[in-house]
Coordinates of C-alpha atoms and ligand atoms in Angstrom, one line a residue:
S48 CA 38.7 -38.4 0.1
V49 CA 35.4 -37.2 -1.5
K50 CA 35.6 -34.8 -4.4
L51 CA 33.7 -31.6 -3.5
P52 CA 31.5 -29.8 -6.1
S53 CA 33.0 -26.8 -7.8
W54 CA 32.6 -23.6 -5.7
P55 CA 33.7 -20.6 -7.6
Y56 CA 32.3 -18.3 -4.9
S57 CA 33.7 -16.0 -2.3
R58 CA 33.4 -17.2 1.3
Y59 CA 32.1 -13.7 2.2
I60 CA 28.5 -13.1 0.9
A61 CA 26.8 -9.8 1.4
H62 CA 23.3 -10.6 2.8
R63 CA 20.4 -9.0 0.8
G64 CA 23.1 -7.0 -1.1
G65 CA 24.1 -4.4 1.4
G66 CA 23.4 -5.9 4.8
R67 CA 22.3 -3.3 7.3
L68 CA 24.0 -0.4 5.5
A69 CA 21.4 0.1 2.7
P70 CA 17.8 -0.9 2.0
E71 CA 17.8 -4.7 1.4
N72 CA 17.4 -6.2 -2.0
T73 CA 17.9 -3.0 -4.0
L74 CA 20.5 -1.9 -6.5
A75 CA 21.6 0.7 -4.1
A76 CA 22.4 -2.1 -1.6
M77 CA 24.5 -3.9 -4.2
R78 CA 26.5 -0.8 -4.8
V79 CA 27.2 -0.6 -1.1
G80 CA 28.2 -4.2 -1.1
A81 CA 30.6 -3.7 -4.0
E82 CA 32.1 -0.7 -2.3
H83 CA 32.9 -2.8 0.7
G84 CA 34.8 -5.3 -1.4
F85 CA 32.2 -8.0 -1.7
T86 CA 32.2 -10.1 -4.8
M87 CA 29.1 -12.2 -4.0
F88 CA 25.6 -11.2 -3.0
E89 CA 22.6 -13.0 -1.7
Y90 CA 19.2 -11.7 -2.5
D91 CA 15.5 -12.9 -2.4
V92 CA 13.4 -13.2 -5.5
K93 CA 9.6 -13.7 -6.0
L94 CA 6.9 -13.2 -8.6
S95 CA 4.6 -10.2 -8.8
R96 CA 0.9 -10.9 -9.5
D97 CA 1.6 -10.6 -13.2
N98 CA 4.6 -12.9 -13.2
V99 CA 7.5 -10.4 -13.1
L100 CA 10.5 -11.6 -11.0
V101 CA 11.4 -9.0 -8.4
L102 CA 13.7 -8.7 -5.4
M103 CA 11.7 -8.9 -2.1
H104 CA 12.1 -10.8 1.2
D105 CA 8.8 -10.6 3.0
D106 CA 5.3 -11.8 1.8
D107 CA 4.0 -8.2 2.4
V108 CA 5.4 -4.9 1.2
D109 CA 4.8 -3.2 4.5
R110 CA 8.2 -3.4 6.2
T111 CA 10.4 -2.5 3.2
S112 CA 8.2 0.0 1.3
N113 CA 5.7 2.8 1.7
G114 CA 2.9 0.5 0.5
R115 CA 0.6 -2.0 2.2
G116 CA -0.4 -5.6 1.7
P117 CA 0.8 -8.8 0.1
A118 CA 3.3 -8.6 -2.8
A119 CA 1.4 -11.4 -4.4
A120 CA -1.6 -9.2 -4.9
K121 CA 0.3 -6.4 -6.7
T122 CA 1.3 -6.1 -10.4
Y123 CA 4.8 -5.1 -11.3
A124 CA 3.5 -1.7 -12.3
E125 CA 2.0 -1.2 -8.8
L126 CA 5.2 -2.4 -7.1
A127 CA 7.3 -0.1 -9.3
Q128 CA 5.4 3.0 -7.9
L129 CA 6.4 2.2 -4.3
D130 CA 9.4 3.7 -2.4
F131 CA 11.6 0.8 -1.2
G132 CA 14.3 3.1 0.3
S133 CA 12.7 5.6 2.8
W134 CA 12.1 2.9 5.4
H135 CA 15.8 2.5 5.8
S136 CA 17.0 6.1 5.8
A137 CA 16.3 9.4 4.0
A138 CA 19.4 9.0 1.9
Y139 CA 17.7 6.2 0.0
A140 CA 14.3 7.9 -0.5
G141 CA 12.7 6.8 -3.7
E142 CA 14.9 3.8 -4.2
P143 CA 12.9 1.5 -6.6
L144 CA 12.1 -2.2 -6.4
P145 CA 14.5 -3.9 -8.7
T146 CA 13.6 -6.6 -11.2
F147 CA 15.6 -9.9 -11.1
A148 CA 16.7 -9.1 -14.7
A149 CA 18.1 -5.7 -13.7
V150 CA 20.0 -7.2 -10.8
A151 CA 21.3 -10.0 -13.0
R152 CA 22.6 -7.5 -15.5
Y153 CA 24.2 -5.4 -12.8
T154 CA 26.0 -8.3 -11.1
V155 CA 27.2 -10.0 -14.3
A156 CA 28.5 -6.6 -15.7
N157 CA 30.4 -6.0 -12.4
G158 CA 31.9 -9.6 -12.1
I159 CA 29.8 -10.2 -8.9
A160 CA 28.5 -13.7 -8.1
S161 CA 25.0 -14.3 -7.0
N162 CA 23.2 -16.5 -4.6
V163 CA 19.6 -16.2 -5.7
E164 CA 17.3 -17.2 -2.9
I165 CA 13.9 -18.3 -4.3
K166 CA 11.4 -16.8 -1.9
P167 CA 8.0 -17.7 -3.3
C168 CA 4.8 -16.0 -2.4
P169 CA 2.7 -18.6 -0.5
G170 CA 1.2 -21.1 -2.9
R171 CA 3.5 -20.2 -5.8
E172 CA 6.5 -22.3 -4.9
A173 CA 6.8 -24.5 -8.0
E174 CA 6.1 -21.7 -10.5
T175 CA 8.5 -19.4 -8.8
G176 CA 11.3 -22.0 -8.8
R177 CA 10.7 -22.7 -12.5
A178 CA 10.5 -19.0 -13.4
V179 CA 13.8 -18.2 -11.5
A180 CA 15.6 -21.1 -13.0
L181 CA 14.6 -20.3 -16.6
A182 CA 15.3 -16.6 -16.2
A183 CA 18.7 -17.3 -14.6
R184 CA 19.7 -19.6 -17.5
Q185 CA 19.1 -16.8 -19.9
L186 CA 20.5 -13.9 -17.9
W187 CA 23.7 -15.6 -16.9
Q188 CA 24.5 -17.0 -20.4
G189 CA 28.2 -16.6 -21.0
A190 CA 28.8 -15.3 -17.4
A191 CA 32.0 -16.5 -15.6
E192 CA 30.1 -17.9 -12.6
A193 CA 26.7 -19.5 -12.6
P194 CA 24.3 -18.2 -9.9
L195 CA 23.7 -20.5 -6.9
L196 CA 19.9 -21.0 -6.6
S197 CA 18.7 -21.8 -3.1
S198 CA 15.4 -22.1 -1.3
F199 CA 13.7 -23.2 2.0
A200 CA 10.8 -24.2 -0.3
E201 CA 11.6 -27.7 -1.5
E202 CA 8.9 -27.5 -4.2
A203 CA 10.8 -24.5 -5.6
L204 CA 14.1 -26.4 -5.6
Q205 CA 12.4 -29.4 -7.4
A206 CA 11.0 -27.1 -10.0
A207 CA 14.4 -25.4 -10.5
L208 CA 16.0 -28.8 -10.9
E209 CA 13.5 -29.8 -13.6
A210 CA 13.7 -26.5 -15.4
A211 CA 17.5 -25.9 -15.4
P212 CA 19.3 -28.9 -14.0
E213 CA 22.7 -27.3 -15.0
L214 CA 22.4 -24.5 -12.5
P215 CA 23.9 -25.2 -9.0
R216 CA 21.4 -25.5 -6.1
A217 CA 21.6 -25.2 -2.3
L218 CA 19.0 -26.4 0.2
L219 CA 18.2 -23.8 2.8
V220 CA 17.2 -25.1 6.2
E221 CA 15.9 -23.4 9.4
K222 CA 17.0 -26.4 11.4
V223 CA 19.3 -29.1 10.1
P224 CA 17.0 -32.1 9.4
A225 CA 18.3 -35.6 10.3
D226 CA 17.9 -36.6 6.6
W227 CA 19.9 -33.7 5.1
R228 CA 21.9 -36.2 3.0
E229 CA 18.8 -37.6 1.3
R230 CA 17.3 -34.1 0.7
L231 CA 20.5 -32.8 -0.8
A232 CA 20.7 -35.8 -3.1
K233 CA 17.0 -35.5 -4.0
Y234 CA 17.3 -32.0 -5.3
E235 CA 20.8 -32.6 -6.7
C236 CA 22.2 -29.8 -4.6
V237 CA 25.8 -28.7 -4.3
A238 CA 25.4 -27.1 -0.8
L239 CA 23.5 -27.0 2.4
N240 CA 22.8 -23.5 3.7
I241 CA 22.2 -23.5 7.4
N242 CA 21.4 -21.2 10.3
Q243 CA 24.7 -20.2 11.8
K244 CA 23.5 -21.3 15.2
D245 CA 23.6 -24.9 14.0
A246 CA 27.2 -24.7 12.7
T247 CA 29.7 -26.9 14.4
R248 CA 33.1 -28.2 13.4
E249 CA 31.5 -31.7 13.2
L250 CA 28.6 -30.7 11.0
I251 CA 30.9 -28.9 8.6
A252 CA 33.2 -32.0 8.4
A253 CA 30.2 -34.3 7.9
V254 CA 28.7 -32.2 5.1
H255 CA 32.1 -32.1 3.4
A256 CA 32.6 -35.9 3.9
A257 CA 29.2 -36.4 2.2
G258 CA 30.5 -34.5 -0.8
Y259 CA 28.6 -31.2 -0.4
R260 CA 29.5 -27.5 0.4
I261 CA 28.1 -25.7 3.4
A262 CA 27.3 -22.1 4.1
A263 CA 25.7 -20.3 7.1
W264 CA 23.4 -17.3 7.5
T265 CA 23.4 -14.8 9.1
V266 CA 26.9 -14.3 10.7
N267 CA 27.1 -10.8 12.2
D268 CA 29.7 -11.4 15.0
P269 CA 33.3 -11.1 13.6
E270 CA 34.6 -13.7 16.1
R271 CA 31.9 -16.2 15.1
A272 CA 32.8 -15.5 11.4
R273 CA 36.5 -16.2 12.1
L274 CA 35.6 -19.4 13.9
L275 CA 33.3 -20.8 11.1
L276 CA 35.9 -19.9 8.5
D277 CA 38.6 -21.7 10.6
W278 CA 36.4 -24.7 10.7
G279 CA 36.4 -24.7 6.9
I280 CA 32.9 -23.4 6.1
D281 CA 32.5 -22.5 2.4
G282 CA 30.4 -19.3 2.9
I283 CA 29.1 -16.9 5.4
F284 CA 26.2 -14.5 4.8
T285 CA 26.6 -11.3 6.7
D286 CA 24.8 -8.1 7.4
E287 CA 27.9 -6.5 8.9
L288 CA 29.7 -5.4 5.8
A289 CA 32.2 -3.2 7.5
A290 CA 33.2 -5.7 10.2
I291 CA 33.1 -8.9 8.2
R292 CA 34.4 -8.6 4.7
P293 CA 37.0 -10.0 2.3
A294 CA 40.6 -9.0 2.8
A295 CA 41.3 -5.9 0.6
Ligands
G3P564 O1 19.8 -17.2 2.1 C1 20.2 -17.0 3.4 C2 19.2 -16.2 4.2 O2 18.9 -15.1 3.5 C3 18.0 -17.0 4.5 O3 17.1 -16.3 5.4 O4 15.1 -15.0 5.9 O5 17.3 -13.8 5.4 O6 16.1 -14.9 3.6 P1 16.4 -15.0 5.0
MG565 MG1 17.5 -14.6 2.0

């Protein structure tokens, strides 16, 4: 049988740090994830206009802050003045945008593993992949588990491979492409991260038979989670931290 790549990660991954329970991609979210017993977080990372790596999902700051406009147009100093918590609930008013460096220090200090999703501002794919990989190499030096770098942006994965080939990579796909084997090989990935709607027992077996790990986002139905885990999936990303979590 095929030897699978090392996978020192939990099968339960808290999506954007705290799922629905806290403002996504903040340190407050990570504390909520940790309180729910999660030992691995997924979060999204991009560059500010002045090249500071920060945690943010969308291209624009509108949904997750009290600001307006594209993140790509704002310096870190401008982003740092915004409130990234009030949109979620009053309890999180004033929650700041975290830097990638701050989150790396927090997760490493608390023995939490990371899936760093490279989420470039449009047009900055390669430079974001390179910046994340070089920063991750420094920030995780001496840590127990290397961060898993992933992206939908293949240019970002290619740049991460060139900058820090030793860091594990996963290819994220909206739909599973027919040539997934070739793409995983091209970026020297350890895993394929799929939409949970595409997960079948057959696909999980085929990915394993090809020598790769497989994880699925976003699994928010506990029965679906149990099924995918029964089928041998290596990871599920969840927003439902209370209902879908590692055994205590
Ligand atoms: O990395 C898994 C998942 O987060 C990908 O989708 O849009 O939630 O970043 P999205
Ligand atoms: Mg993500």
